[in-house]
Amino acid sequence: GQNIDQPTEMTATEGAIVQINCTYQTSGFNGLFWYQQHAGEAPTFLSYNVLDGLEEKGRFSSFLSRSKGYSYLLLKELQMKDSASYLCAVRADYKLSFGAGTTVTVRA
Amino acid sequence: EAGVAQSPRYKIIEKRQSVAFWCNPISGHATLYWYQQILGQGPKLLIQFQNNGVVDDSQLPKDRFSAERLKGVDSTLKIQPAKLEDSAVYLCASSLSDGTDTQYFGPGTRLTVL
């Protein structure tokens, strides 16, 4: 199986920037996903990285370094609605494994 | 485009009872997944279907869990008999073709076993 680590909780202020790190150990790497999950709701797809580098999508960006087994999700211009759990998921041998998630709380 | 549909949304049963969950994937999606998400954890894959065939069921507790996708469209997941530790959210997801595509999740069924 995969070993996926991400912080349990993070708190930030509205309008600020937060970076959620994810480290993983795996073989057969096929890609890394970030999902957002609001309490009591389904995970929703945010981003996908398969090559090294930064992918930008509006206020959200995701970075991947395959050699370091490392990714981060960057949330800019935080809004209250960004309070949620952010799940890092690694696809290896075409099977997806999830980290436990990072709960982000945005304060006014 | 309609998303992944699941029912029921909530279910409360007593241990040793049986329960079934239903999932209808996004139209045209060949691959369907069932995940178990225990509170405070990430989703764990239980079973993956491609069309009506099982691709991966290595983490499905086969002594009590079963799943089928007979016509390659909707799917049911059954637990018989349920245990206290089965209390979790059961998420269904689908993807367009195979394991290389992005997975889209349904709202989940929250199961409480008393």
Coordinates of C-alpha atoms in Angstrom, one line a residue:
Chain A
G1 CA 0.0 0.0 0.0
Q2 CA 0.9 3.7 0.0
N3 CA 2.2 5.8 2.8
I4 CA 0.6 9.2 2.5
D5 CA 1.2 11.9 5.1
Q6 CA -0.5 15.3 5.4
P7 CA -1.1 17.5 8.4
T8 CA -4.2 17.0 10.3
E9 CA -5.4 20.6 10.7
M10 CA -4.5 24.1 9.6
T11 CA -6.1 27.4 10.4
A12 CA -5.8 30.6 8.4
T13 CA -7.4 34.0 8.1
E14 CA -9.8 35.1 5.3
G15 CA -7.8 36.5 2.4
A16 CA -4.6 34.8 3.4
I17 CA -2.7 32.0 1.7
V18 CA -2.4 28.4 3.0
Q19 CA -0.1 25.6 1.8
I20 CA -1.0 22.0 2.5
N21 CA 1.9 19.6 2.1
C22 CA 1.6 15.9 1.2
T23 CA 4.4 13.4 1.2
Y24 CA 4.1 9.9 -0.1
Q25 CA 6.1 6.7 -0.6
T26 CA 5.0 4.4 -3.5
S27 CA 6.0 2.4 -6.5
G28 CA 4.2 2.5 -9.8
F29 CA 3.3 6.1 -9.5
N30 CA 0.7 7.2 -12.0
G31 CA -0.4 10.6 -10.7
L32 CA -1.5 12.7 -7.6
F33 CA -4.9 14.2 -7.0
W34 CA -6.2 16.8 -4.6
Y35 CA -9.9 16.6 -3.5
Q36 CA -11.9 19.0 -1.4
Q37 CA -14.5 17.6 1.0
H38 CA -16.9 19.7 3.0
A39 CA -18.3 18.2 6.1
G40 CA -21.0 15.6 5.3
E41 CA -20.4 15.9 1.6
A42 CA -18.7 14.0 -1.2
P43 CA -15.1 14.7 -2.2
T44 CA -14.9 17.0 -5.2
F45 CA -12.0 17.0 -7.6
L46 CA -9.6 20.0 -7.4
S47 CA -6.4 19.1 -9.3
Y48 CA -4.2 16.5 -10.9
N49 CA -0.4 16.3 -11.3
V50 CA 1.5 13.6 -13.1
L51 CA 4.6 15.5 -14.2
D52 CA 6.8 17.6 -12.0
G53 CA 5.9 21.3 -11.6
L54 CA 3.1 23.6 -10.8
E55 CA -0.5 23.4 -12.0
E56 CA -2.5 26.6 -11.5
K57 CA -6.3 26.7 -11.5
G58 CA -7.7 30.0 -10.3
R59 CA -7.1 30.5 -6.6
F60 CA -5.8 26.9 -6.3
S61 CA -2.4 25.6 -7.4
S62 CA -0.8 22.2 -7.0
F63 CA 2.8 21.3 -7.1
L64 CA 4.5 17.9 -7.6
S65 CA 8.0 16.6 -7.2
R66 CA 8.1 12.9 -8.1
S67 CA 11.8 12.5 -7.0
K68 CA 11.0 13.8 -3.5
G69 CA 7.6 12.1 -3.2
Y70 CA 6.1 15.5 -2.4
S71 CA 3.2 17.6 -3.4
Y72 CA 1.5 20.7 -2.1
L73 CA -1.9 22.4 -2.6
L74 CA -1.8 26.2 -2.4
L75 CA -5.0 28.0 -1.6
K76 CA -4.8 31.8 -2.3
E77 CA -7.2 34.6 -1.3
L78 CA -8.9 32.3 1.2
Q79 CA -12.6 32.6 1.6
M80 CA -14.9 31.3 4.3
K81 CA -16.3 28.7 1.9
D82 CA -12.8 27.1 1.6
S83 CA -13.2 25.7 5.2
A84 CA -13.1 22.0 4.4
S85 CA -11.0 18.8 4.4
Y86 CA -8.4 18.6 1.6
L87 CA -7.5 15.0 0.6
C88 CA -4.2 14.1 -1.1
A89 CA -4.6 11.0 -3.2
V90 CA -1.9 9.0 -5.0
R91 CA -2.6 6.8 -7.9
A92 CA -0.2 3.9 -8.2
D93 CA -0.6 0.9 -10.5
Y94 CA -3.9 2.7 -11.5
K95 CA -5.3 2.4 -8.0
L96 CA -6.1 5.5 -5.9
S97 CA -5.1 5.7 -2.2
F98 CA -6.1 8.6 0.0
G99 CA -4.4 10.4 2.8
A100 CA -6.4 11.1 6.0
G101 CA -7.1 14.7 4.9
T102 CA -6.2 18.1 6.2
T103 CA -9.0 20.1 7.8
V104 CA -8.6 23.8 6.9
T105 CA -10.5 26.3 9.0
V106 CA -10.7 29.8 7.7
R107 CA -11.3 32.5 10.3
A108 CA -12.8 36.0 9.6
Chain B
E1 CA -24.8 16.5 -16.6
A2 CA -26.1 14.5 -13.6
G3 CA -23.6 13.4 -11.1
V4 CA -23.2 10.1 -9.3
A5 CA -26.4 9.2 -7.4
Q6 CA -26.5 7.2 -4.2
S7 CA -29.3 6.0 -1.9
P8 CA -30.2 6.0 0.8
R9 CA -28.3 9.0 2.3
Y10 CA -28.5 7.7 5.8
K11 CA -29.1 4.3 7.4
I12 CA -29.2 3.1 11.0
I13 CA -29.2 -0.6 11.7
E14 CA -28.4 -2.9 14.6
K15 CA -25.4 -5.2 14.5
R16 CA -26.0 -8.5 12.7
Q17 CA -28.6 -7.0 10.5
S18 CA -28.2 -6.6 6.7
V19 CA -28.0 -3.5 4.6
A20 CA -27.7 -2.6 1.0
F21 CA -26.6 0.6 -0.8
W22 CA -27.3 1.6 -4.3
C23 CA -25.2 3.7 -6.8
N24 CA -25.9 5.0 -10.3
P25 CA -22.7 6.4 -11.9
I26 CA -22.4 9.3 -14.3
S27 CA -23.9 8.3 -17.6
G28 CA -21.4 6.7 -19.9
H29 CA -18.8 6.0 -17.2
A30 CA -17.5 2.5 -17.5
T31 CA -15.7 2.3 -14.2
L32 CA -17.4 2.3 -10.8
Y33 CA -15.8 2.3 -7.3
W34 CA -17.1 1.7 -3.8
Y35 CA -15.1 3.3 -1.0
Q36 CA -15.5 3.2 2.8
Q37 CA -14.7 6.4 4.7
I38 CA -14.4 6.0 8.5
L39 CA -14.7 9.3 10.4
G40 CA -11.3 11.2 10.4
Q41 CA -9.8 9.0 7.7
G42 CA -9.5 9.2 3.9
P43 CA -11.7 6.9 1.7
K44 CA -10.5 3.3 1.4
L45 CA -11.2 1.4 -1.9
L46 CA -13.4 -1.6 -1.3
I47 CA -14.1 -2.7 -4.9
Q48 CA -13.6 -1.5 -8.5
F49 CA -15.7 -2.5 -11.5
Q50 CA -15.0 -1.9 -15.1
N51 CA -18.3 -2.4 -16.9
N52 CA -19.7 -5.5 -15.2
G53 CA -16.4 -7.1 -14.3
V54 CA -14.5 -6.8 -11.0
V55 CA -11.0 -5.2 -11.5
D56 CA -10.0 -5.0 -7.8
D57 CA -11.7 -6.3 -4.7
S58 CA -8.5 -7.0 -2.6
Q59 CA -9.7 -4.9 0.3
L60 CA -13.3 -6.1 0.3
P61 CA -14.1 -8.1 3.5
K62 CA -15.7 -10.9 1.5
D63 CA -17.0 -12.8 4.5
R64 CA -19.6 -10.1 5.0
F65 CA -19.5 -7.6 2.1
S66 CA -20.6 -8.2 -1.5
A67 CA -21.1 -6.0 -4.5
E68 CA -22.5 -6.4 -8.0
R69 CA -22.9 -4.5 -11.2
L70 CA -24.9 -6.9 -13.3
K71 CA -25.6 -4.8 -16.3
G72 CA -22.6 -2.6 -16.2
V73 CA -24.5 0.5 -15.1
D74 CA -25.8 0.8 -11.5
S75 CA -24.4 -1.2 -8.6
T76 CA -25.3 -2.4 -5.1
L77 CA -23.1 -3.0 -2.1
K78 CA -24.4 -5.3 0.6
I79 CA -23.2 -5.9 4.2
Q80 CA -24.5 -9.1 5.8
P81 CA -24.2 -9.3 8.8
A82 CA -23.1 -5.8 9.9
K83 CA -20.7 -5.1 12.7
L84 CA -20.2 -2.0 14.8
E85 CA -16.9 -1.2 13.0
D86 CA -18.8 -1.0 9.7
S87 CA -20.1 2.4 10.8
A88 CA -18.8 4.7 8.1
V89 CA -19.7 6.7 5.0
Y90 CA -19.9 4.5 1.9
L91 CA -18.9 6.5 -1.2
C92 CA -19.5 5.5 -4.8
A93 CA -17.4 7.0 -7.5
S94 CA -17.2 6.7 -11.3
S95 CA -14.7 7.4 -14.0
L96 CA -15.0 7.6 -17.8
S97 CA -13.0 4.6 -18.9
D98 CA -10.4 3.0 -16.6
G99 CA -8.1 3.7 -13.7
T100 CA -6.4 6.5 -15.6
D101 CA -9.3 8.9 -15.4
T102 CA -10.4 11.3 -12.7
Q103 CA -12.9 9.8 -10.3
Y104 CA -16.2 11.7 -9.5
F105 CA -17.9 10.9 -6.2
G106 CA -21.5 10.6 -5.1
P107 CA -22.9 12.1 -1.9
G108 CA -22.4 8.9 0.1
T109 CA -24.5 6.8 2.4
R110 CA -23.8 7.4 6.1
L111 CA -24.2 4.0 7.9
T112 CA -24.5 3.8 11.7
V113 CA -24.4 0.3 13.2
L114 CA -25.7 0.2 16.8

